[in-house]
mmCIF file of C-alpha atoms in Angstrom:
data_model
loop_
_atom_site.group_PDB
_atom_site.id
_atom_site.type_symbol
_atom_site.label_atom_id
_atom_site.label_comp_id
_atom_site.label_asym_id
_atom_site.label_seq_id
_atom_site.Cartn_x
_atom_site.Cartn_y
_atom_site.Cartn_z
ATOM 1 C CA LYS A 13 -18.889 -63.688 -218.638
ATOM 2 C CA VAL A 14 -18.422 -66.217 -216.263
ATOM 3 C CA THR A 15 -19.721 -68.169 -213.586
ATOM 4 C CA HIS A 16 -17.333 -71.054 -211.783
ATOM 5 C CA LEU A 17 -18.339 -74.168 -210.625
ATOM 6 C CA SER A 18 -15.063 -74.833 -209.940
ATOM 7 C CA CYS A 19 -12.032 -77.322 -210.283
ATOM 8 C CA PHE A 20 -9.843 -79.100 -207.999
ATOM 9 C CA THR A 21 -6.694 -79.984 -208.323
ATOM 10 C CA ASP A 22 -6.529 -83.477 -207.226
ATOM 11 C CA PRO A 23 -8.516 -85.787 -209.256
ATOM 12 C CA ASN A 24 -9.924 -87.726 -206.431
ATOM 13 C CA GLN A 25 -11.760 -84.379 -205.053
ATOM 14 C CA ILE A 26 -13.930 -83.469 -208.040
ATOM 15 C CA TYR A 27 -16.299 -86.767 -207.675
ATOM 16 C CA PRO A 28 -18.414 -86.353 -204.486
ATOM 17 C CA TRP A 29 -18.690 -90.253 -204.049
ATOM 18 C CA GLN A 30 -22.323 -90.993 -202.373
ATOM 19 C CA THR A 31 -24.884 -93.038 -201.804
ATOM 20 C CA GLU A 32 -25.761 -94.897 -205.400
ATOM 21 C CA PRO A 33 -28.411 -92.588 -207.651
ATOM 22 C CA THR A 34 -31.937 -93.920 -206.494
ATOM 23 C CA ASP A 35 -32.974 -93.507 -210.641
ATOM 24 C CA LYS A 36 -33.161 -96.036 -212.320
ATOM 25 C CA LEU A 37 -31.598 -94.948 -215.825
ATOM 26 C CA ASP A 38 -29.350 -96.279 -218.568
ATOM 27 C CA PHE A 39 -25.888 -95.141 -216.776
ATOM 28 C CA ARG A 40 -23.553 -95.627 -220.284
ATOM 29 C CA HIS A 41 -21.899 -94.248 -223.065
ATOM 30 C CA HIS A 42 -24.394 -94.341 -225.952
ATOM 31 C CA ASN A 43 -22.981 -94.389 -229.454
ATOM 32 C CA TYR A 44 -25.336 -92.962 -232.042
ATOM 33 C CA LYS A 45 -26.982 -96.497 -232.930
ATOM 34 C CA GLU A 46 -27.550 -97.179 -229.025
ATOM 35 C CA MET A 47 -29.005 -93.354 -228.491
ATOM 36 C CA ARG A 48 -31.183 -93.752 -231.193
ATOM 37 C CA LYS A 49 -32.624 -96.694 -229.705
ATOM 38 C CA LEU A 50 -32.759 -95.106 -226.088
ATOM 39 C CA MET A 51 -34.596 -92.179 -227.362
ATOM 40 C CA LYS A 52 -37.279 -94.906 -229.294
ATOM 41 C CA SER A 53 -37.352 -96.922 -226.216
ATOM 42 C CA VAL A 54 -38.319 -93.272 -224.283
ATOM 43 C CA HIS A 55 -41.035 -92.472 -226.338
ATOM 44 C CA GLU A 56 -42.722 -95.766 -226.589
ATOM 45 C CA THR A 57 -42.932 -95.625 -222.851
ATOM 46 C CA CYS A 58 -44.284 -91.882 -222.631
ATOM 47 C CA PRO A 59 -45.855 -91.891 -226.597
ATOM 48 C CA ASP A 60 -48.443 -89.211 -225.403
ATOM 49 C CA ILE A 61 -45.621 -86.665 -223.757
ATOM 50 C CA THR A 62 -42.825 -87.470 -226.199
ATOM 51 C CA HIS A 63 -41.749 -87.044 -230.092
ATOM 52 C CA ILE A 64 -39.261 -87.430 -231.847
ATOM 53 C CA TYR A 65 -37.781 -85.548 -234.795
ATOM 54 C CA THR A 66 -35.078 -84.554 -237.102
ATOM 55 C CA ILE A 67 -33.507 -81.189 -237.424
ATOM 56 C CA GLY A 68 -30.619 -81.573 -240.533
ATOM 57 C CA LYS A 69 -27.522 -84.431 -240.800
ATOM 58 C CA SER A 70 -24.286 -84.208 -240.296
ATOM 59 C CA TYR A 71 -21.604 -83.966 -243.065
ATOM 60 C CA THR A 72 -21.034 -87.968 -242.827
ATOM 61 C CA GLY A 73 -24.909 -88.592 -242.729
ATOM 62 C CA LEU A 74 -26.051 -89.047 -239.199
ATOM 63 C CA LYS A 75 -29.577 -87.301 -238.080
ATOM 64 C CA LEU A 76 -28.761 -84.952 -235.434
ATOM 65 C CA TYR A 77 -32.168 -86.433 -233.479
ATOM 66 C CA VAL A 78 -34.065 -84.081 -230.933
ATOM 67 C CA MET A 79 -36.337 -85.030 -228.357
ATOM 68 C CA GLU A 80 -39.674 -82.900 -227.414
ATOM 69 C CA ILE A 81 -41.379 -83.178 -224.411
ATOM 70 C CA SER A 82 -44.541 -81.704 -224.243
ATOM 71 C CA ASP A 83 -48.716 -82.259 -223.079
ATOM 72 C CA ASN A 84 -49.126 -82.015 -226.620
ATOM 73 C CA PRO A 85 -46.034 -83.045 -228.465
ATOM 74 C CA GLY A 86 -45.436 -81.631 -232.278
ATOM 75 C CA LYS A 87 -46.928 -78.220 -232.105
ATOM 76 C CA HIS A 88 -46.583 -75.391 -230.790
ATOM 77 C CA GLU A 89 -49.617 -73.939 -227.949
ATOM 78 C CA LEU A 90 -50.286 -70.621 -227.663
ATOM 79 C CA GLY A 91 -48.886 -69.124 -224.557
ATOM 80 C CA GLU A 92 -46.415 -71.929 -223.967
ATOM 81 C CA PRO A 93 -42.987 -71.503 -224.459
ATOM 82 C CA GLU A 94 -40.268 -73.413 -225.907
ATOM 83 C CA PHE A 95 -36.954 -74.624 -224.584
ATOM 84 C CA ARG A 96 -33.609 -76.164 -225.782
ATOM 85 C CA TYR A 97 -30.822 -77.948 -224.245
ATOM 86 C CA VAL A 98 -28.050 -78.279 -226.379
ATOM 87 C CA ALA A 99 -25.313 -81.451 -226.326
ATOM 88 C CA GLY A 100 -22.280 -82.382 -228.078
ATOM 89 C CA MET A 101 -21.098 -79.819 -230.118
ATOM 90 C CA HIS A 102 -17.749 -80.776 -229.029
ATOM 91 C CA GLY A 103 -18.021 -84.414 -230.150
ATOM 92 C CA ASN A 104 -15.617 -85.435 -227.745
ATOM 93 C CA GLU A 105 -17.352 -83.215 -224.431
ATOM 94 C CA VAL A 106 -19.808 -86.221 -223.454
ATOM 95 C CA LEU A 107 -21.498 -85.850 -219.972
ATOM 96 C CA GLY A 108 -23.442 -83.354 -221.952
ATOM 97 C CA ARG A 109 -25.274 -85.804 -223.956
ATOM 98 C CA GLU A 110 -25.265 -88.873 -221.227
ATOM 99 C CA LEU A 111 -26.986 -86.287 -219.144
ATOM 100 C CA LEU A 112 -29.895 -85.467 -221.606
ATOM 101 C CA LEU A 113 -30.509 -89.321 -222.435
ATOM 102 C CA SER A 114 -30.916 -89.591 -218.542
ATOM 103 C CA LEU A 115 -33.362 -86.346 -218.645
ATOM 104 C CA MET A 116 -35.245 -87.554 -221.067
ATOM 105 C CA GLN A 117 -35.611 -90.808 -219.404
ATOM 106 C CA TYR A 118 -36.136 -89.105 -215.695
ATOM 107 C CA ILE A 119 -38.802 -86.908 -216.551
ATOM 108 C CA CYS A 120 -40.514 -89.715 -218.628
ATOM 109 C CA GLN A 121 -40.682 -92.072 -215.459
ATOM 110 C CA GLU A 122 -41.607 -88.901 -213.138
ATOM 111 C CA TYR A 123 -44.699 -87.970 -215.198
ATOM 112 C CA LYS A 124 -46.074 -91.661 -215.181
ATOM 113 C CA ARG A 125 -45.200 -91.422 -211.430
ATOM 114 C CA GLY A 126 -47.804 -88.674 -211.352
ATOM 115 C CA ASP A 127 -45.093 -86.311 -210.129
ATOM 116 C CA GLN A 128 -45.899 -82.644 -209.535
ATOM 117 C CA ARG A 129 -42.971 -80.728 -210.600
ATOM 118 C CA ILE A 130 -42.143 -82.523 -213.492
ATOM 119 C CA VAL A 131 -45.945 -82.875 -214.460
ATOM 120 C CA ARG A 132 -45.904 -79.295 -214.452
ATOM 121 C CA LEU A 133 -43.504 -78.416 -216.106
ATOM 122 C CA VAL A 134 -44.388 -80.822 -219.295
ATOM 123 C CA LYS A 135 -47.808 -79.219 -219.087
ATOM 124 C CA GLU A 136 -46.400 -75.597 -218.926
ATOM 125 C CA THR A 137 -43.272 -75.950 -221.549
ATOM 126 C CA ARG A 138 -42.290 -77.601 -224.907
ATOM 127 C CA ILE A 139 -39.019 -78.649 -224.294
ATOM 128 C CA HIS A 140 -36.177 -79.945 -226.979
ATOM 129 C CA LEU A 141 -33.578 -82.395 -225.899
ATOM 130 C CA LEU A 142 -30.780 -82.176 -228.476
ATOM 131 C CA PRO A 143 -28.126 -84.526 -226.835
ATOM 132 C CA SER A 144 -25.500 -85.341 -229.737
ATOM 133 C CA MET A 145 -25.213 -81.930 -232.555
ATOM 134 C CA ASN A 146 -21.916 -83.235 -233.484
ATOM 135 C CA PRO A 147 -22.907 -86.925 -233.581
ATOM 136 C CA ASP A 148 -19.302 -87.696 -236.442
ATOM 137 C CA GLY A 149 -17.053 -86.418 -233.649
ATOM 138 C CA TYR A 150 -18.804 -87.935 -230.905
ATOM 139 C CA GLU A 151 -18.274 -91.490 -232.550
ATOM 140 C CA MET A 152 -14.844 -90.673 -233.510
ATOM 141 C CA ALA A 153 -14.371 -90.602 -229.852
ATOM 142 C CA PHE A 154 -16.559 -93.043 -228.638
ATOM 143 C CA LYS A 155 -14.101 -95.578 -231.035
ATOM 144 C CA LYS A 156 -11.455 -94.456 -228.447
ATOM 145 C CA GLY A 157 -12.932 -94.730 -225.347
ATOM 146 C CA SER A 158 -12.660 -92.566 -221.941
ATOM 147 C CA GLU A 159 -9.106 -93.219 -221.563
ATOM 148 C CA LEU A 160 -7.437 -92.590 -224.880
ATOM 149 C CA ALA A 161 -9.531 -90.665 -226.371
ATOM 150 C CA GLY A 162 -7.609 -87.489 -225.630
ATOM 151 C CA TRP A 163 -8.541 -83.882 -225.310
ATOM 152 C CA ALA A 164 -8.676 -82.778 -228.589
ATOM 153 C CA LEU A 165 -10.180 -86.216 -230.969
ATOM 154 C CA GLY A 166 -13.762 -85.673 -231.623
ATOM 155 C CA ARG A 167 -14.209 -81.826 -230.963
ATOM 156 C CA TYR A 168 -14.478 -80.925 -234.258
ATOM 157 C CA SER A 169 -16.818 -81.774 -237.045
ATOM 158 C CA TYR A 170 -15.416 -84.347 -239.403
ATOM 159 C CA GLU A 171 -13.860 -81.273 -241.957
ATOM 160 C CA GLY A 172 -12.312 -80.352 -238.661
ATOM 161 C CA ILE A 173 -14.339 -76.901 -238.067
ATOM 162 C CA ASP A 174 -14.613 -76.321 -234.848
ATOM 163 C CA MET A 175 -18.805 -75.538 -234.675
ATOM 164 C CA ASN A 176 -17.996 -73.265 -231.200
ATOM 165 C CA HIS A 177 -16.408 -70.536 -233.676
ATOM 166 C CA ASN A 178 -19.027 -71.075 -236.557
ATOM 167 C CA PHE A 179 -22.067 -68.592 -235.915
ATOM 168 C CA ALA A 180 -22.429 -65.101 -237.468
ATOM 169 C CA ASP A 181 -20.484 -62.762 -235.993
ATOM 170 C CA LEU A 182 -23.566 -60.846 -235.095
ATOM 171 C CA ASN A 183 -21.320 -59.016 -232.384
ATOM 172 C CA SER A 184 -19.405 -56.743 -235.102
ATOM 173 C CA VAL A 185 -22.456 -56.105 -236.549
ATOM 174 C CA MET A 186 -23.997 -54.678 -233.740
ATOM 175 C CA TRP A 187 -21.246 -52.280 -232.827
ATOM 176 C CA THR A 188 -20.656 -51.101 -236.181
ATOM 177 C CA ALA A 189 -24.860 -50.458 -235.930
ATOM 178 C CA ILE A 190 -23.731 -48.550 -232.702
ATOM 179 C CA GLU A 191 -21.306 -46.465 -234.194
ATOM 180 C CA LEU A 192 -23.496 -45.537 -236.895
ATOM 181 C CA GLU A 193 -26.293 -45.192 -235.003
ATOM 182 C CA THR A 194 -28.251 -47.542 -237.311
ATOM 183 C CA ASP A 195 -31.507 -48.764 -235.356
ATOM 184 C CA ARG A 196 -30.297 -51.983 -234.116
ATOM 185 C CA SER A 197 -33.643 -54.336 -233.835
ATOM 186 C CA LYS A 198 -34.271 -54.257 -237.870
ATOM 187 C CA LEU A 199 -30.490 -54.706 -238.309
ATOM 188 C CA ILE A 200 -30.006 -57.695 -235.887
ATOM 189 C CA ASN A 201 -32.893 -59.454 -234.956
ATOM 190 C CA HIS A 202 -34.559 -62.360 -236.665
ATOM 191 C CA TYR A 203 -33.436 -60.102 -239.716
ATOM 192 C CA PHE A 204 -29.318 -60.270 -240.511
ATOM 193 C CA PRO A 205 -28.612 -63.147 -243.662
ATOM 194 C CA ILE A 206 -26.483 -65.910 -242.336
ATOM 195 C CA PRO A 207 -23.295 -66.633 -244.828
ATOM 196 C CA GLU A 208 -23.855 -70.127 -245.180
ATOM 197 C CA GLN A 209 -21.092 -70.869 -247.420
ATOM 198 C CA TYR A 210 -18.697 -70.504 -244.045
ATOM 199 C CA THR A 211 -20.266 -73.186 -241.388
ATOM 200 C CA THR A 212 -20.908 -76.592 -241.416
ATOM 201 C CA GLU A 213 -23.924 -78.496 -241.927
ATOM 202 C CA GLU A 214 -25.100 -78.788 -238.345
ATOM 203 C CA THR A 215 -24.854 -75.214 -237.372
ATOM 204 C CA ARG A 216 -26.803 -74.548 -240.558
ATOM 205 C CA ALA A 217 -29.157 -76.972 -239.179
ATOM 206 C CA VAL A 218 -29.253 -75.734 -235.756
ATOM 207 C CA ILE A 219 -29.529 -72.388 -237.350
ATOM 208 C CA SER A 220 -32.790 -73.086 -239.107
ATOM 209 C CA TRP A 221 -33.626 -75.236 -235.845
ATOM 210 C CA MET A 222 -33.267 -71.296 -233.720
ATOM 211 C CA GLN A 223 -34.691 -69.433 -236.855
ATOM 212 C CA ASN A 224 -38.141 -72.102 -237.321
ATOM 213 C CA ILE A 225 -38.965 -72.418 -232.690
ATOM 214 C CA PRO A 226 -39.639 -69.586 -230.872
ATOM 215 C CA PHE A 227 -37.231 -70.515 -227.885
ATOM 216 C CA VAL A 228 -36.973 -68.151 -225.544
ATOM 217 C CA LEU A 229 -34.358 -70.362 -223.493
ATOM 218 C CA GLY A 230 -31.686 -72.205 -224.071
ATOM 219 C CA ALA A 231 -29.024 -73.648 -222.696
ATOM 220 C CA ASN A 232 -25.442 -75.412 -224.539
ATOM 221 C CA LEU A 233 -23.705 -78.666 -222.685
ATOM 222 C CA HIS A 234 -19.939 -78.644 -222.982
ATOM 223 C CA GLY A 235 -16.998 -80.118 -220.814
ATOM 224 C CA GLY A 236 -13.599 -79.788 -219.796
ATOM 225 C CA GLU A 237 -14.215 -77.567 -217.276
ATOM 226 C CA LEU A 238 -16.634 -76.433 -214.227
ATOM 227 C CA VAL A 239 -17.813 -72.860 -215.664
ATOM 228 C CA VAL A 240 -20.982 -71.470 -216.823
ATOM 229 C CA THR A 241 -20.206 -68.440 -219.689
ATOM 230 C CA TYR A 242 -23.280 -66.335 -220.475
ATOM 231 C CA PRO A 243 -22.934 -63.417 -223.339
ATOM 232 C CA TYR A 244 -21.445 -61.424 -224.228
ATOM 233 C CA ASP A 245 -19.172 -63.977 -225.172
ATOM 234 C CA MET A 246 -17.054 -62.045 -227.537
ATOM 235 C CA THR A 247 -15.679 -59.139 -226.248
ATOM 236 C CA ARG A 248 -16.171 -55.976 -228.219
ATOM 237 C CA ASP A 249 -11.661 -54.704 -227.978
ATOM 238 C CA TRP A 250 -11.014 -58.689 -228.058
ATOM 239 C CA ALA A 251 -9.411 -57.806 -224.468
ATOM 240 C CA PRO A 252 -9.609 -61.238 -222.682
ATOM 241 C CA ARG A 253 -10.511 -59.947 -219.156
ATOM 242 C CA GLU A 254 -13.146 -56.603 -220.775
ATOM 243 C CA HIS A 255 -15.854 -56.738 -219.135
ATOM 244 C CA THR A 256 -19.270 -56.869 -222.029
ATOM 245 C CA PRO A 257 -21.944 -57.114 -220.634
ATOM 246 C CA THR A 258 -25.707 -56.986 -222.577
ATOM 247 C CA PRO A 259 -28.389 -55.094 -221.378
ATOM 248 C CA ASP A 260 -29.568 -58.546 -219.742
ATOM 249 C CA GLU A 261 -26.166 -58.785 -218.222
ATOM 250 C CA SER A 262 -28.507 -58.830 -214.234
ATOM 251 C CA PHE A 263 -31.005 -61.591 -216.033
ATOM 252 C CA PHE A 264 -27.779 -63.320 -217.419
ATOM 253 C CA ARG A 265 -26.508 -62.970 -214.032
ATOM 254 C CA TRP A 266 -29.012 -65.471 -212.398
ATOM 255 C CA LEU A 267 -29.097 -67.475 -215.189
ATOM 256 C CA ALA A 268 -26.053 -68.559 -214.444
ATOM 257 C CA VAL A 269 -26.468 -68.773 -210.500
ATOM 258 C CA VAL A 270 -29.121 -70.807 -210.574
ATOM 259 C CA TYR A 271 -27.477 -73.582 -212.546
ATOM 260 C CA ALA A 272 -24.274 -73.213 -210.193
ATOM 261 C CA SER A 273 -26.069 -72.712 -206.860
ATOM 262 C CA THR A 274 -28.350 -75.746 -208.017
ATOM 263 C CA ASN A 275 -25.420 -77.950 -208.861
ATOM 264 C CA GLN A 276 -23.586 -80.376 -206.086
ATOM 265 C CA GLY A 277 -20.942 -79.178 -205.186
ATOM 266 C CA PRO A 278 -19.931 -75.944 -207.029
ATOM 267 C CA ASN A 279 -18.273 -72.907 -206.175
ATOM 268 C CA CYS A 280 -19.118 -69.850 -207.792
ATOM 269 C CA SER A 281 -16.550 -66.618 -208.475
ATOM 270 C CA ASP A 282 -16.664 -64.014 -211.368
ATOM 271 C CA ASP A 283 -13.458 -64.195 -214.355
ATOM 272 C CA HIS A 284 -13.416 -63.721 -218.001
ATOM 273 C CA GLY A 285 -10.569 -65.317 -219.269
ATOM 274 C CA PHE A 286 -11.270 -65.133 -222.987
ATOM 275 C CA SER A 287 -13.510 -63.893 -226.174
ATOM 276 C CA LEU A 288 -15.236 -65.826 -228.178
ATOM 277 C CA LEU A 289 -15.650 -65.277 -232.181
ATOM 278 C CA SER A 290 -18.997 -66.578 -233.180
ATOM 279 C CA GLY A 291 -20.165 -68.683 -230.286
ATOM 280 C CA MET A 292 -23.704 -69.945 -230.246
ATOM 281 C CA ASN A 293 -24.523 -67.404 -227.113
ATOM 282 C CA ASP A 294 -24.152 -64.486 -228.324
ATOM 283 C CA PHE A 295 -25.791 -65.639 -232.076
ATOM 284 C CA SER A 296 -29.176 -66.731 -229.958
ATOM 285 C CA TYR A 297 -29.018 -63.849 -228.187
ATOM 286 C CA LEU A 298 -28.155 -61.001 -230.813
ATOM 287 C CA HIS A 299 -30.684 -63.437 -233.874
ATOM 288 C CA THR A 300 -33.614 -64.609 -232.244
ATOM 289 C CA ASN A 301 -35.616 -64.304 -228.730
ATOM 290 C CA CYS A 302 -33.946 -66.821 -226.836
ATOM 291 C CA PHE A 303 -31.318 -66.261 -224.021
ATOM 292 C CA GLU A 304 -28.833 -68.734 -223.768
ATOM 293 C CA VAL A 305 -25.801 -70.006 -221.849
ATOM 294 C CA THR A 306 -22.814 -72.407 -221.938
ATOM 295 C CA VAL A 307 -22.538 -74.728 -219.098
ATOM 296 C CA GLU A 308 -19.093 -76.229 -219.269
ATOM 297 C CA LEU A 309 -19.863 -79.342 -216.745
ATOM 298 C CA SER A 310 -17.166 -81.350 -216.328
ATOM 299 C CA CYS A 311 -13.007 -80.980 -215.900
ATOM 300 C CA ASP A 312 -12.605 -84.049 -217.568
ATOM 301 C CA LYS A 313 -14.102 -84.349 -221.064
ATOM 302 C CA TYR A 314 -14.903 -88.126 -221.447
ATOM 303 C CA PRO A 315 -15.728 -88.866 -217.850
ATOM 304 C CA HIS A 316 -15.882 -93.109 -217.392
ATOM 305 C CA ALA A 317 -18.834 -94.275 -217.412
ATOM 306 C CA SER A 318 -18.748 -95.365 -213.054
ATOM 307 C CA GLU A 319 -18.624 -91.987 -212.665
ATOM 308 C CA LEU A 320 -22.223 -91.133 -215.116
ATOM 309 C CA PRO A 321 -24.329 -91.821 -212.038
ATOM 310 C CA ILE A 322 -22.490 -89.459 -209.713
ATOM 311 C CA GLU A 323 -22.518 -86.664 -212.475
ATOM 312 C CA TRP A 324 -26.554 -87.170 -213.018
ATOM 313 C CA GLU A 325 -26.759 -86.399 -209.284
ATOM 314 C CA ASN A 326 -24.583 -83.798 -209.189
ATOM 315 C CA ASN A 327 -26.617 -82.199 -212.227
ATOM 316 C CA ARG A 328 -30.093 -82.906 -212.321
ATOM 317 C CA GLU A 329 -31.494 -80.135 -209.535
ATOM 318 C CA SER A 330 -29.547 -77.610 -212.087
ATOM 319 C CA LEU A 331 -30.798 -79.140 -215.259
ATOM 320 C CA LEU A 332 -34.956 -79.172 -214.105
ATOM 321 C CA THR A 333 -34.227 -75.823 -212.027
ATOM 322 C CA TYR A 334 -32.690 -74.330 -214.804
ATOM 323 C CA MET A 335 -35.137 -74.983 -217.235
ATOM 324 C CA GLU A 336 -37.834 -73.212 -215.283
ATOM 325 C CA GLN A 337 -36.568 -70.494 -215.901
ATOM 326 C CA VAL A 338 -38.215 -70.013 -219.023
ATOM 327 C CA HIS A 339 -41.466 -69.013 -217.155
ATOM 328 C CA ARG A 340 -39.242 -66.537 -215.366
ATOM 329 C CA GLY A 341 -40.782 -62.271 -216.713
ATOM 330 C CA ILE A 342 -43.578 -61.323 -218.494
ATOM 331 C CA LYS A 343 -45.616 -63.294 -221.148
ATOM 332 C CA GLY A 344 -48.538 -62.990 -223.228
ATOM 333 C CA VAL A 345 -50.284 -61.912 -226.867
ATOM 334 C CA VAL A 346 -50.139 -59.563 -228.902
ATOM 335 C CA ARG A 347 -53.579 -59.145 -230.812
ATOM 336 C CA ASP A 348 -55.641 -56.569 -232.963
ATOM 337 C CA LYS A 349 -58.118 -54.778 -230.767
ATOM 338 C CA ASP A 350 -61.174 -54.705 -233.794
ATOM 339 C CA THR A 351 -60.358 -58.665 -234.610
ATOM 340 C CA GLY A 352 -58.987 -59.956 -231.815
ATOM 341 C CA ALA A 353 -56.612 -61.787 -234.314
ATOM 342 C CA GLY A 354 -52.289 -62.082 -232.863
ATOM 343 C CA ILE A 355 -50.356 -59.869 -234.201
ATOM 344 C CA ALA A 356 -46.938 -61.490 -235.549
ATOM 345 C CA ASP A 357 -43.042 -59.557 -235.348
ATOM 346 C CA ALA A 358 -44.613 -57.127 -232.539
ATOM 347 C CA ILE A 359 -41.840 -55.306 -230.963
ATOM 348 C CA ILE A 360 -41.819 -55.350 -227.216
ATOM 349 C CA LYS A 361 -40.036 -52.433 -225.524
ATOM 350 C CA VAL A 362 -38.456 -52.595 -221.644
ATOM 351 C CA ASP A 363 -37.600 -49.597 -220.500
ATOM 352 C CA ASP A 364 -33.675 -49.013 -219.794
ATOM 353 C CA ILE A 365 -33.226 -52.238 -221.744
ATOM 354 C CA ASP A 366 -32.038 -51.897 -224.947
ATOM 355 C CA HIS A 367 -32.667 -55.118 -226.344
ATOM 356 C CA HIS A 368 -35.877 -56.026 -227.681
ATOM 357 C CA ILE A 369 -37.622 -59.157 -228.348
ATOM 358 C CA ARG A 370 -40.258 -59.690 -230.981
ATOM 359 C CA SER A 371 -44.009 -61.692 -231.078
ATOM 360 C CA VAL A 372 -44.118 -64.887 -233.307
ATOM 361 C CA ALA A 373 -46.700 -66.105 -235.925
ATOM 362 C CA ASP A 374 -49.490 -66.260 -233.481
ATOM 363 C CA GLY A 375 -48.638 -63.388 -231.837
ATOM 364 C CA ASP A 376 -47.223 -64.908 -228.154
ATOM 365 C CA TYR A 377 -44.497 -63.255 -226.168
ATOM 366 C CA TRP A 378 -42.254 -64.105 -223.669
ATOM 367 C CA ARG A 379 -39.470 -61.414 -222.322
ATOM 368 C CA LEU A 380 -37.649 -62.634 -219.281
ATOM 369 C CA LEU A 381 -37.280 -60.302 -216.640
ATOM 370 C CA ASN A 382 -36.466 -60.359 -212.809
ATOM 371 C CA PRO A 383 -38.534 -59.194 -210.784
ATOM 372 C CA GLY A 384 -39.039 -55.308 -210.765
ATOM 373 C CA GLU A 385 -40.379 -52.164 -212.079
ATOM 374 C CA TYR A 386 -40.252 -52.319 -215.550
ATOM 375 C CA ARG A 387 -42.602 -50.050 -218.339
ATOM 376 C CA VAL A 388 -43.316 -52.041 -221.024
ATOM 377 C CA THR A 389 -44.483 -50.586 -224.847
ATOM 378 C CA ALA A 390 -45.383 -52.881 -227.791
ATOM 379 C CA THR A 391 -44.823 -51.395 -231.605
ATOM 380 C CA ALA A 392 -45.800 -53.032 -234.700
ATOM 381 C CA GLU A 393 -46.206 -52.209 -238.109
ATOM 382 C CA GLY A 394 -49.069 -50.530 -239.573
ATOM 383 C CA TYR A 395 -50.496 -50.771 -235.959
ATOM 384 C CA LEU A 396 -50.237 -47.521 -233.141
ATOM 385 C CA PRO A 397 -48.052 -47.813 -230.240
ATOM 386 C CA SER A 398 -49.228 -49.200 -227.193
ATOM 387 C CA SER A 399 -49.160 -47.270 -224.082
ATOM 388 C CA PRO A 400 -46.870 -48.108 -222.067
ATOM 389 C CA ALA A 401 -47.339 -51.050 -219.182
ATOM 390 C CA GLU A 402 -46.424 -49.924 -215.802
ATOM 391 C CA LEU A 403 -45.769 -53.498 -214.272
ATOM 392 C CA GLN A 404 -44.205 -53.789 -210.404
ATOM 393 C CA GLY A 405 -43.168 -56.953 -208.603
ATOM 394 C CA ASN A 406 -43.254 -60.496 -210.166
ATOM 395 C CA VAL A 407 -46.407 -59.951 -213.056
ATOM 396 C CA PRO A 408 -46.008 -63.204 -215.219
ATOM 397 C CA LEU A 409 -49.354 -62.790 -217.954
ATOM 398 C CA LEU A 410 -49.146 -58.606 -219.982
ATOM 399 C CA HIS A 411 -52.021 -58.968 -223.089
ATOM 400 C CA ILE A 412 -51.675 -55.917 -225.266
ATOM 401 C CA ASN A 413 -54.130 -54.998 -227.580
ATOM 402 C CA THR A 414 -53.169 -52.578 -230.412
ATOM 403 C CA GLN A 415 -55.204 -49.891 -233.226
ATOM 404 C CA ARG A 416 -54.129 -50.575 -236.901
ATOM 405 C CA ARG A 417 -53.181 -46.723 -237.735
ATOM 406 C CA SER A 418 -56.155 -44.420 -238.931
ATOM 407 C CA CYS A 419 -55.694 -40.196 -239.942
ATOM 408 C CA ASN A 420 -59.052 -39.848 -237.981
ATOM 409 C CA LEU A 421 -58.085 -41.731 -234.329
ATOM 410 C CA ASN A 422 -57.823 -41.030 -231.436
ATOM 411 C CA TYR A 423 -56.054 -43.746 -229.376
ATOM 412 C CA ARG A 424 -56.289 -44.468 -225.863
ATOM 413 C CA SER A 425 -54.410 -47.071 -223.849
ATOM 414 C CA THR A 426 -55.880 -48.299 -220.313
ATOM 415 C CA VAL A 427 -54.897 -51.381 -218.691
ATOM 416 C CA SER A 428 -58.004 -53.919 -217.461
ATOM 417 C CA LYS A 429 -58.303 -55.945 -214.382
ATOM 418 C CA ASN A 430 -57.640 -59.289 -216.137
ATOM 419 C CA GLY A 431 -54.716 -58.788 -217.258
ATOM 420 C CA GLU A 432 -55.290 -56.964 -221.069
ATOM 421 C CA HIS A 433 -53.573 -54.160 -221.951
ATOM 422 C CA GLU A 434 -55.128 -51.779 -224.813
#
């Protein structure tokens, strides 16, 4: 699905030239070494809320650096959702890279100033920013510059592979499972083997990252259009404009509108003009708990450095508001009623939404939902299923306690006043 931010036929209308941004950020294009230097500078300025780590290397050996931002960097905190932004999958689509470098600077500066919104975001969310998924491609485009890089130079990996079509095709597996009436929750989510021989070094690194960190929400930043796309990107019968919604269509639509409506100058309309095989959005939705959209940020894949301040102004509020959506829905911990220990890999089911998520290592879970009326249950191997919890309106916290199976056990379930569901 696509929500257009719009592109104008007259290039002079693309950028609403206005007062220069007041944010004191490093607005320029950064090559690999300059990107590392800037990230190090941000960490040195805000060492208490930042952590730099790598998830792997590119084909030529360049590291894929991630900036983590959290009030307790370096570890997962019980109940705190994990968020990610990924940029630079296509190395010549450079605006996302620069926006994420600006975003990490901005969050650091505003946190030190005590901005309440930023402080709350940092304290309640573990944020991961991967500014360059394809550093090999970026270096090729950077050497030519914005005027000479062209439409394709640097788009692909060093091996000539398009990473946007390099993830396992779980859509076909899912649709086959539907036809065969197979239990899709065990076939796909966290269980389906990934054929590594078909993927680039960079793609394998990102897949491993997606599997190791319990991301809840993310976005993949591209360029070349002004549009937001969301699953399913691949249509079932390959018809370009076929409507192929996920069970979470209404929430994905909300995410697209959130980014588009807070972006300065966009127009929104629906138009599904392509079918994307083996994309990251669909893979993330079908293989992990993470909901993800793709944001095409600019009609120009490699805008001139002079345009970066205005692009930051256009996208700053969108980037922040989108991150805040990671807290929309319900969250809690699935625990053993007798021991109080968290139960990993419990399946969280919402009636009438045929897509389940799972609790993570400590038993915590996050289920993205729009406000409304829902019936939620949890099941785990070796445990009795929880009785359904009836939710109305916006109930953000729902802890679930369940008991091990016993042939002599009479099981009852209640909801306590503090949000505990037993």
